[in-house]
Coordinates of C-alpha atoms in Angstrom, one line a residue:
Chain Y
M19 CA -22.7 12.4 20.3
K20 CA -25.4 13.7 17.9
I21 CA -27.1 17.0 17.2
L22 CA -30.9 17.0 16.9
L23 CA -32.7 19.5 14.8
D24 CA -36.3 20.5 15.6
R25 CA -37.2 21.4 12.1
P26 CA -40.5 23.2 12.7
R27 CA -38.7 25.6 15.0
C28 CA -36.0 26.5 12.6
E29 CA -36.4 29.9 11.0
G30 CA -33.4 29.7 8.7
H31 CA -31.3 32.4 10.3
G32 CA -28.2 30.4 9.7
L33 CA -26.3 31.6 12.7
C34 CA -25.5 28.0 13.4
E35 CA -23.8 27.6 10.1
E36 CA -21.7 30.6 10.9
A37 CA -20.7 29.1 14.2
A38 CA -20.2 25.5 12.9
P39 CA -19.5 25.6 9.2
D40 CA -18.0 22.1 9.3
L41 CA -21.1 20.5 10.9
M42 CA -24.1 22.1 9.2
H43 CA -25.2 24.4 6.3
L44 CA -28.3 25.9 4.9
D45 CA -29.2 24.6 1.4
D46 CA -30.4 26.8 -1.5
E47 CA -33.9 26.9 -0.1
G48 CA -32.6 28.1 3.3
E49 CA -33.4 24.7 4.9
L50 CA -30.8 23.6 7.5
V51 CA -28.9 20.4 6.7
L52 CA -26.9 18.6 9.3
D53 CA -23.7 17.3 7.6
R54 CA -22.7 14.8 10.2
D55 CA -24.5 12.0 12.0
E56 CA -21.9 11.8 14.7
I57 CA -20.0 14.7 16.3
D58 CA -16.6 13.8 17.8
E59 CA -15.1 15.3 20.9
A60 CA -12.9 17.7 18.9
E61 CA -15.9 19.3 17.3
R62 CA -17.9 19.6 20.5
A63 CA -17.1 23.2 21.1
Q64 CA -18.2 24.1 17.6
A65 CA -21.4 22.2 18.0
Q66 CA -22.0 23.8 21.3
A67 CA -21.5 27.3 19.8
A68 CA -24.1 26.5 17.1
I69 CA -26.6 25.3 19.6
R70 CA -26.1 28.3 21.8
V71 CA -26.4 30.9 19.0
C72 CA -29.8 29.7 17.7
P73 CA -32.4 32.2 18.9
V74 CA -35.2 29.8 18.5
A75 CA -33.5 26.8 20.2
A76 CA -34.0 24.5 17.2
L77 CA -30.8 22.6 17.9
R78 CA -29.7 20.5 20.9
F79 CA -27.5 17.6 21.7
A80 CA -29.2 14.2 21.5
Chain S
M23 CA -0.5 36.7 33.2
S24 CA -1.9 33.8 35.3
R25 CA -5.4 32.8 34.6
P26 CA -8.1 33.5 37.2
Q27 CA -9.2 30.6 39.4
R28 CA -12.5 31.9 40.7
I29 CA -14.8 33.6 38.1
V30 CA -18.1 35.2 38.9
V31 CA -20.6 36.1 36.1
V32 CA -23.2 38.6 37.0
G33 CA -26.1 38.1 34.7
N34 CA -27.8 35.0 33.4
G35 CA -29.0 36.3 30.0
I36 CA -27.5 35.2 26.8
A37 CA -24.3 37.3 27.2
G38 CA -23.6 35.8 30.6
V39 CA -24.4 32.3 29.7
T40 CA -22.3 32.5 26.5
A41 CA -19.4 33.9 28.5
A42 CA -19.7 31.0 31.0
D43 CA -19.8 28.5 28.1
A44 CA -16.8 30.1 26.5
L45 CA -14.8 30.2 29.7
R46 CA -15.3 26.4 30.0
S47 CA -14.5 25.8 26.3
A48 CA -11.3 27.7 26.7
G49 CA -10.2 25.5 29.6
H50 CA -11.3 27.4 32.7
D51 CA -11.8 24.5 35.2
G52 CA -11.8 26.6 38.4
E53 CA -14.8 27.9 40.2
L54 CA -17.5 29.4 38.1
T55 CA -20.6 31.1 39.6
I56 CA -23.5 32.8 37.8
V57 CA -25.7 35.2 39.5
G58 CA -29.1 35.8 37.9
D59 CA -31.9 38.1 39.2
E60 CA -34.6 36.0 37.6
Q61 CA -35.7 32.6 38.8
H62 CA -35.8 31.2 35.3
P63 CA -32.9 29.5 33.5
A64 CA -31.5 31.6 30.6
Y65 CA -34.0 32.0 27.8
S66 CA -34.3 33.6 24.4
R67 CA -35.3 37.2 24.9
P68 CA -36.1 37.8 21.2
A69 CA -38.7 35.0 21.3
L70 CA -40.7 36.9 24.1
S71 CA -42.1 39.4 21.6
K72 CA -42.3 37.1 18.7
A73 CA -43.3 33.4 18.9
L74 CA -44.2 33.5 22.5
L75 CA -46.7 36.4 21.9
N76 CA -48.0 35.1 18.6
D77 CA -48.5 31.4 19.3
V78 CA -50.9 30.9 22.1
D79 CA -50.6 27.1 22.1
D80 CA -46.8 27.0 22.4
T81 CA -45.4 28.3 25.7
T82 CA -41.9 26.9 25.1
S83 CA -40.6 29.0 22.2
H84 CA -38.3 31.0 24.5
Q85 CA -36.6 28.0 26.1
L86 CA -32.9 27.4 25.4
P87 CA -31.1 24.1 25.6
E88 CA -29.7 23.4 29.1
A89 CA -26.5 25.2 29.9
S90 CA -23.3 23.2 29.7
H91 CA -21.0 25.3 31.8
E92 CA -21.7 23.5 35.1
A93 CA -21.5 26.7 37.0
T94 CA -22.9 27.3 40.4
E95 CA -26.1 29.1 39.6
L96 CA -27.4 31.7 42.1
L97 CA -30.8 32.5 40.6
G98 CA -33.4 34.9 41.9
R99 CA -30.6 36.9 43.5
R100 CA -29.3 40.3 42.5
A101 CA -25.8 41.9 42.7
T102 CA -26.1 45.1 44.7
G103 CA -22.5 46.2 44.9
L104 CA -18.9 45.7 43.7
E105 CA -15.7 46.3 45.6
V106 CA -13.0 46.4 43.0
D107 CA -10.0 46.6 45.3
S108 CA -11.0 43.7 47.5
R109 CA -12.5 41.8 44.5
L110 CA -15.9 41.2 46.0
V111 CA -19.4 41.1 44.5
M112 CA -22.2 41.9 47.0
L113 CA -25.6 40.2 46.7
D114 CA -29.0 41.4 47.9
D115 CA -29.1 38.7 50.6
G116 CA -25.8 39.9 52.1
E117 CA -23.6 37.2 50.6
R118 CA -20.2 38.4 49.3
L119 CA -18.7 36.6 46.4
P120 CA -14.9 36.7 46.1
Y121 CA -13.5 36.6 42.5
D122 CA -10.3 36.6 40.6
G123 CA -12.2 37.3 37.4
L124 CA -15.5 39.0 36.9
V125 CA -17.9 39.1 34.0
I126 CA -20.5 41.9 34.1
A127 CA -23.5 41.0 32.1
S128 CA -26.3 42.5 34.1
G129 CA -28.3 43.6 31.1
C130 CA -31.0 46.2 30.9
R131 CA -34.4 46.8 32.1
A132 CA -37.4 48.4 30.4
R133 CA -37.6 52.1 30.6
R134 CA -41.0 53.1 31.9
L135 CA -42.9 56.2 30.7
G136 CA -45.1 56.8 33.8
E137 CA -44.8 56.5 37.6
Q138 CA -44.7 53.2 39.3
D139 CA -48.5 53.3 39.8
S140 CA -49.2 54.2 36.1
G141 CA -50.5 50.7 35.3
E142 CA -48.5 50.5 32.1
I143 CA -47.1 47.1 31.2
T144 CA -43.6 46.7 29.7
L145 CA -42.1 43.7 28.0
R146 CA -38.5 42.8 28.9
T147 CA -38.5 39.6 31.0
L148 CA -40.1 36.2 30.7
D149 CA -42.4 37.1 33.6
D150 CA -43.4 40.3 31.7
A151 CA -44.3 38.2 28.7
I152 CA -46.3 35.7 30.7
R153 CA -48.2 38.6 32.3
L154 CA -48.8 40.3 28.9
R155 CA -50.1 37.0 27.4
G156 CA -52.5 36.7 30.3
R157 CA -53.8 40.2 29.8
M158 CA -54.1 39.8 26.0
A159 CA -56.2 36.7 26.4
G160 CA -59.1 38.8 27.5
R161 CA -58.9 40.7 24.2
P162 CA -58.7 44.2 25.7
S163 CA -58.5 47.4 23.7
V164 CA -54.7 48.1 23.6
V165 CA -52.5 51.1 23.2
V166 CA -48.9 50.4 22.6
V167 CA -46.6 53.4 23.1
G168 CA -43.4 53.2 21.2
G169 CA -42.9 52.7 17.4
G170 CA -39.7 50.8 17.6
P171 CA -39.3 47.1 16.6
L172 CA -40.5 45.9 20.1
G173 CA -43.6 48.2 20.1
M174 CA -44.5 47.0 16.6
E175 CA -44.0 43.3 17.5
I176 CA -46.2 43.7 20.6
A177 CA -48.8 45.6 18.5
S178 CA -48.7 42.8 15.9
G179 CA -49.1 40.1 18.6
C180 CA -52.1 41.9 20.1
L181 CA -53.8 42.4 16.7
A182 CA -53.3 38.7 16.0
M183 CA -55.0 37.9 19.3
G184 CA -58.0 39.8 18.1
C185 CA -57.5 43.0 20.1
E186 CA -58.2 46.5 18.8
V187 CA -54.8 48.1 18.8
T188 CA -53.5 51.7 18.5
L189 CA -49.8 52.3 18.2
V190 CA -48.5 55.7 19.5
S191 CA -45.2 56.6 17.9
Q192 CA -42.8 59.6 17.8
G193 CA -42.8 60.0 14.0
A194 CA -43.4 57.1 11.6
P195 CA -42.8 53.7 13.3
L196 CA -39.4 52.0 12.7
V197 CA -37.8 55.0 10.9
P198 CA -35.1 55.7 13.5
Q199 CA -34.2 52.0 13.7
L200 CA -34.6 50.8 10.1
G201 CA -34.9 53.8 7.9
S202 CA -37.9 55.1 5.9
Y203 CA -37.9 52.5 3.0
V204 CA -38.3 49.5 5.3
S205 CA -40.6 51.4 7.6
D206 CA -43.0 52.1 4.7
I207 CA -43.2 48.4 4.0
F208 CA -44.0 47.5 7.6
V209 CA -46.4 50.3 8.2
Q210 CA -48.4 49.3 5.1
A211 CA -48.6 45.7 6.3
A212 CA -49.6 46.8 9.8
Q213 CA -52.3 49.2 8.6
A214 CA -53.6 46.5 6.2
M215 CA -54.1 44.3 9.2
G216 CA -56.0 47.0 11.0
L217 CA -53.4 48.7 13.2
N218 CA -54.3 52.3 14.1
I219 CA -51.2 54.4 14.1
V220 CA -51.1 57.8 16.0
V221 CA -48.1 60.0 15.5
T222 CA -47.2 62.4 18.3
E223 CA -44.2 64.4 19.4
Q224 CA -44.6 63.2 23.0
A225 CA -46.7 60.9 25.0
T226 CA -47.2 60.6 28.8
V227 CA -48.9 57.8 30.8
H228 CA -50.9 58.3 33.9
R229 CA -53.0 56.4 36.3
S230 CA -56.6 57.4 35.7
G231 CA -59.2 55.9 38.0
D232 CA -58.9 52.2 37.6
G233 CA -57.2 52.5 34.3
T234 CA -54.2 54.0 32.5
R235 CA -54.5 57.0 30.3
V236 CA -52.1 58.0 27.5
V237 CA -51.9 61.7 26.8
L238 CA -50.6 63.0 23.5
S239 CA -48.8 66.3 22.7
D240 CA -51.9 67.9 21.4
G241 CA -53.8 67.2 24.6
R242 CA -55.9 64.3 23.2
H243 CA -56.0 61.3 25.5
L244 CA -56.6 57.6 25.0
D245 CA -58.2 55.4 27.6
P246 CA -57.7 51.8 26.5
E247 CA -58.1 48.7 28.7
L248 CA -54.4 47.9 28.4
V249 CA -51.4 50.2 27.9
V250 CA -48.1 48.6 26.9
T251 CA -45.0 50.8 26.7
A252 CA -41.9 50.0 24.7
V253 CA -39.8 53.1 24.9
G254 CA -36.3 51.7 25.2
D255 CA -34.2 50.2 27.9
L256 CA -31.9 51.3 30.7
P257 CA -28.6 49.5 31.5
N258 CA -28.5 47.9 35.0
V259 CA -25.4 49.7 36.3
E260 CA -26.7 51.1 39.6
W261 CA -25.0 48.3 41.5
L262 CA -21.7 49.5 40.1
G263 CA -22.2 53.1 41.3
A264 CA -19.5 53.0 43.9
S265 CA -17.1 50.8 41.9
G266 CA -15.3 53.5 40.0
L267 CA -15.9 51.6 36.8
L268 CA -18.6 53.9 35.3
R269 CA -17.7 56.7 33.0
G270 CA -20.5 59.2 32.6
G271 CA -22.8 56.5 33.9
A272 CA -21.7 54.0 31.3
L273 CA -19.7 50.9 31.3
V274 CA -17.3 51.6 28.5
V275 CA -15.2 48.6 27.6
D276 CA -12.1 48.2 25.4
S277 CA -12.0 46.3 22.1
R278 CA -11.9 43.0 24.0
G279 CA -14.7 43.8 26.5
R280 CA -12.4 44.8 29.3
L281 CA -12.8 47.4 32.0
R282 CA -9.7 46.2 34.0
P283 CA -7.5 43.2 33.4
E284 CA -9.7 41.1 35.7
I285 CA -13.1 42.7 34.9
V286 CA -14.9 42.4 31.6
A287 CA -18.4 43.3 30.5
A288 CA -20.7 41.9 27.8
G289 CA -24.1 42.3 26.3
D290 CA -26.8 45.0 26.6
V291 CA -25.1 46.6 29.7
A292 CA -21.8 47.2 27.9
T293 CA -20.9 50.4 26.0
L294 CA -18.6 49.9 23.0
S295 CA -16.5 52.1 20.8
T296 CA -17.9 51.6 17.3
P297 CA -17.1 53.2 13.9
R298 CA -20.3 55.2 14.5
G299 CA -19.6 56.4 18.0
I300 CA -19.7 55.1 21.6
R301 CA -22.8 53.1 22.1
R302 CA -24.5 50.0 23.4
I303 CA -25.5 47.2 20.9
P304 CA -28.5 45.5 22.4
L305 CA -28.8 42.7 19.9
W306 CA -28.9 38.9 20.3
T307 CA -25.9 38.1 18.1
S308 CA -23.8 41.0 19.5
A309 CA -24.5 39.8 23.1
I310 CA -23.2 36.4 22.0
D311 CA -20.1 37.8 20.3
Q312 CA -19.4 40.1 23.2
G313 CA -19.8 37.2 25.7
R314 CA -17.2 35.1 23.8
A315 CA -14.8 38.0 23.4
A316 CA -15.0 39.0 27.0
A317 CA -14.4 35.4 28.2
A318 CA -11.4 35.1 26.0
A319 CA -10.0 38.5 27.3
L320 CA -10.5 37.5 30.9
L321 CA -8.4 34.3 30.4
D322 CA -5.8 35.5 27.8
G323 CA -5.6 39.3 28.1
D324 CA -4.1 41.0 25.1
A325 CA -3.5 37.6 23.4
A326 CA -7.3 37.3 23.0
T327 CA -8.9 38.1 19.7
P328 CA -10.7 41.5 19.8
L329 CA -14.5 41.7 19.3
E330 CA -15.5 41.6 15.7
Q331 CA -18.4 44.0 15.5
R332 CA -21.0 42.6 13.1
Q333 CA -24.6 43.5 13.2
Y334 CA -27.5 41.2 12.6
F335 CA -31.1 42.1 13.3
W336 CA -34.4 40.4 12.7
T337 CA -38.0 41.1 13.4
E338 CA -41.3 39.3 12.8
Q339 CA -44.5 41.3 12.7
F340 CA -47.7 41.7 10.7
G341 CA -47.0 38.7 8.6
L342 CA -43.5 39.9 7.5
S343 CA -40.1 38.7 8.6
L344 CA -37.1 40.9 8.2
K345 CA -33.5 39.9 8.5
A346 CA -30.9 42.6 8.2
A347 CA -27.1 42.8 8.3
G348 CA -24.9 45.8 8.3
H349 CA -25.5 49.3 9.7
L350 CA -29.1 50.3 10.3
P351 CA -31.0 52.6 9.7
V352 CA -30.5 52.9 6.0
D353 CA -31.5 55.9 3.9
G354 CA -32.9 56.0 0.4
E355 CA -33.8 53.5 -2.2
P356 CA -32.1 50.1 -2.1
T357 CA -30.9 48.0 -5.0
W358 CA -33.3 45.1 -5.6
L359 CA -31.2 42.0 -5.7
D360 CA -33.9 39.3 -5.7
G361 CA -37.4 38.5 -4.7
D362 CA -40.9 38.6 -6.0
R363 CA -42.8 41.8 -5.8
D364 CA -46.2 40.1 -6.1
A365 CA -45.4 37.5 -3.4
G366 CA -43.9 40.2 -1.1
T367 CA -40.4 38.7 -0.9
A368 CA -37.4 40.9 -1.3
L369 CA -33.6 40.9 -1.0
L370 CA -32.4 44.5 -0.8
R371 CA -29.0 46.2 -0.6
W372 CA -28.0 49.7 0.2
E373 CA -24.5 51.0 -0.4
L374 CA -23.6 53.3 2.5
G375 CA -20.8 55.4 0.9
D376 CA -18.2 54.4 3.5
G377 CA -17.2 51.3 1.6
T378 CA -19.8 49.0 3.4
A379 CA -23.3 48.1 2.6
S380 CA -26.4 47.0 4.4
A381 CA -28.6 44.2 3.3
A382 CA -32.2 43.2 4.2
A383 CA -34.2 40.1 3.4
I384 CA -38.0 40.5 3.7
N385 CA -40.0 37.2 3.8
Y386 CA -36.9 35.8 2.0
R387 CA -34.9 32.9 3.4
I388 CA -31.2 33.5 3.3
P389 CA -28.5 32.3 5.6
V390 CA -26.8 34.9 7.7
P391 CA -23.3 34.3 6.2
R392 CA -24.7 35.1 2.7
L393 CA -26.5 38.2 4.0
R394 CA -23.3 39.4 5.6
R395 CA -21.3 38.9 2.4
L396 CA -23.7 41.3 0.7
C397 CA -22.5 43.9 3.2
E398 CA -18.9 43.7 2.1
V399 CA -17.4 46.3 -0.3
A400 CA -18.0 45.8 -3.9
A401 CA -14.6 46.1 -5.6

């Protein structure tokens, strides 16, 4: 499974990074970087938490 | 302690949905039912007064990804009562929902200033936002009553739409919520964009002919085409009146969100014990943290991790974005950590004297984890 980022929506809060530090991070410019192409089942809960916490719904499962 | 088999979540806002998600993630595979008094699926409430008001072309900015909890959703229905001993939630259509575990996340509603017929508009729900957008489209003259973040965001949206806007505030806007330093920055930006600010001790709102009149302490009155009030929220606890769960009208939870072993509460409706007193924390990230903690406590009791209270607040208005972590409001001059005074970007920090600090980023991109680290004690 994959996470999709809707970049124009992202406001750089970084709440997703806090929820899923293994899967994504904000770079020095505050732009979100997805660190994995594929999410495995063990990481699903972390990915779900990151998607849920985004107040502008910039993330979703593909 | 055996885990509950049938769980009912009252409230389909972010706290309720997060609790439902968390229950599933933690292995609850029994019955799960969510009751929501709005017809809409869960949405992002912060967006209602930000992107949804400011971007007339985008009507989707409040939408959240589809829920993954696979709960039975009872939408457009309201809980009207709770029987704690027989473990039943009563709904407005007469249905009674039995539960072994209950999550109370019934949220808040807007406090109104006038009577039901006053004609004032409030902004709390998606339907409110759609109605307000509709009214704004005619570019009416607007008075916004309430100088908190919500009132200021609404005023900003109305100005951007081309309305003539007056903001009526008790004292300078945003001071009680953010402190005078940050308030000054926002008030300057607002006035530069043409916001008319009227400070009054008190304001009342009345029906006047076909319109709505705002009366100030000194007797002056304003008769705009549209009155929006943003004067706080009231927790939806009336349905719990006979439950025995309320203390002084409040739903006071323990450090894990519990009211009883089988009943937890989360989000805007819940009152928490904090280092700065017993209070509600009606913020997006806190609702999510509370939803998770409450779900864990419902399944695992004392073995669950207590709620970590961390504040994160943001607002967008008058061309400025603010992101803040740590206790607000903050008094006095901050330390300037970074930014560009000419470009209007700033990263600010206030030491609070209790070993913590607050940090604010204005038009400055910074990930929340970094902002939070600035709030930790300097050795």
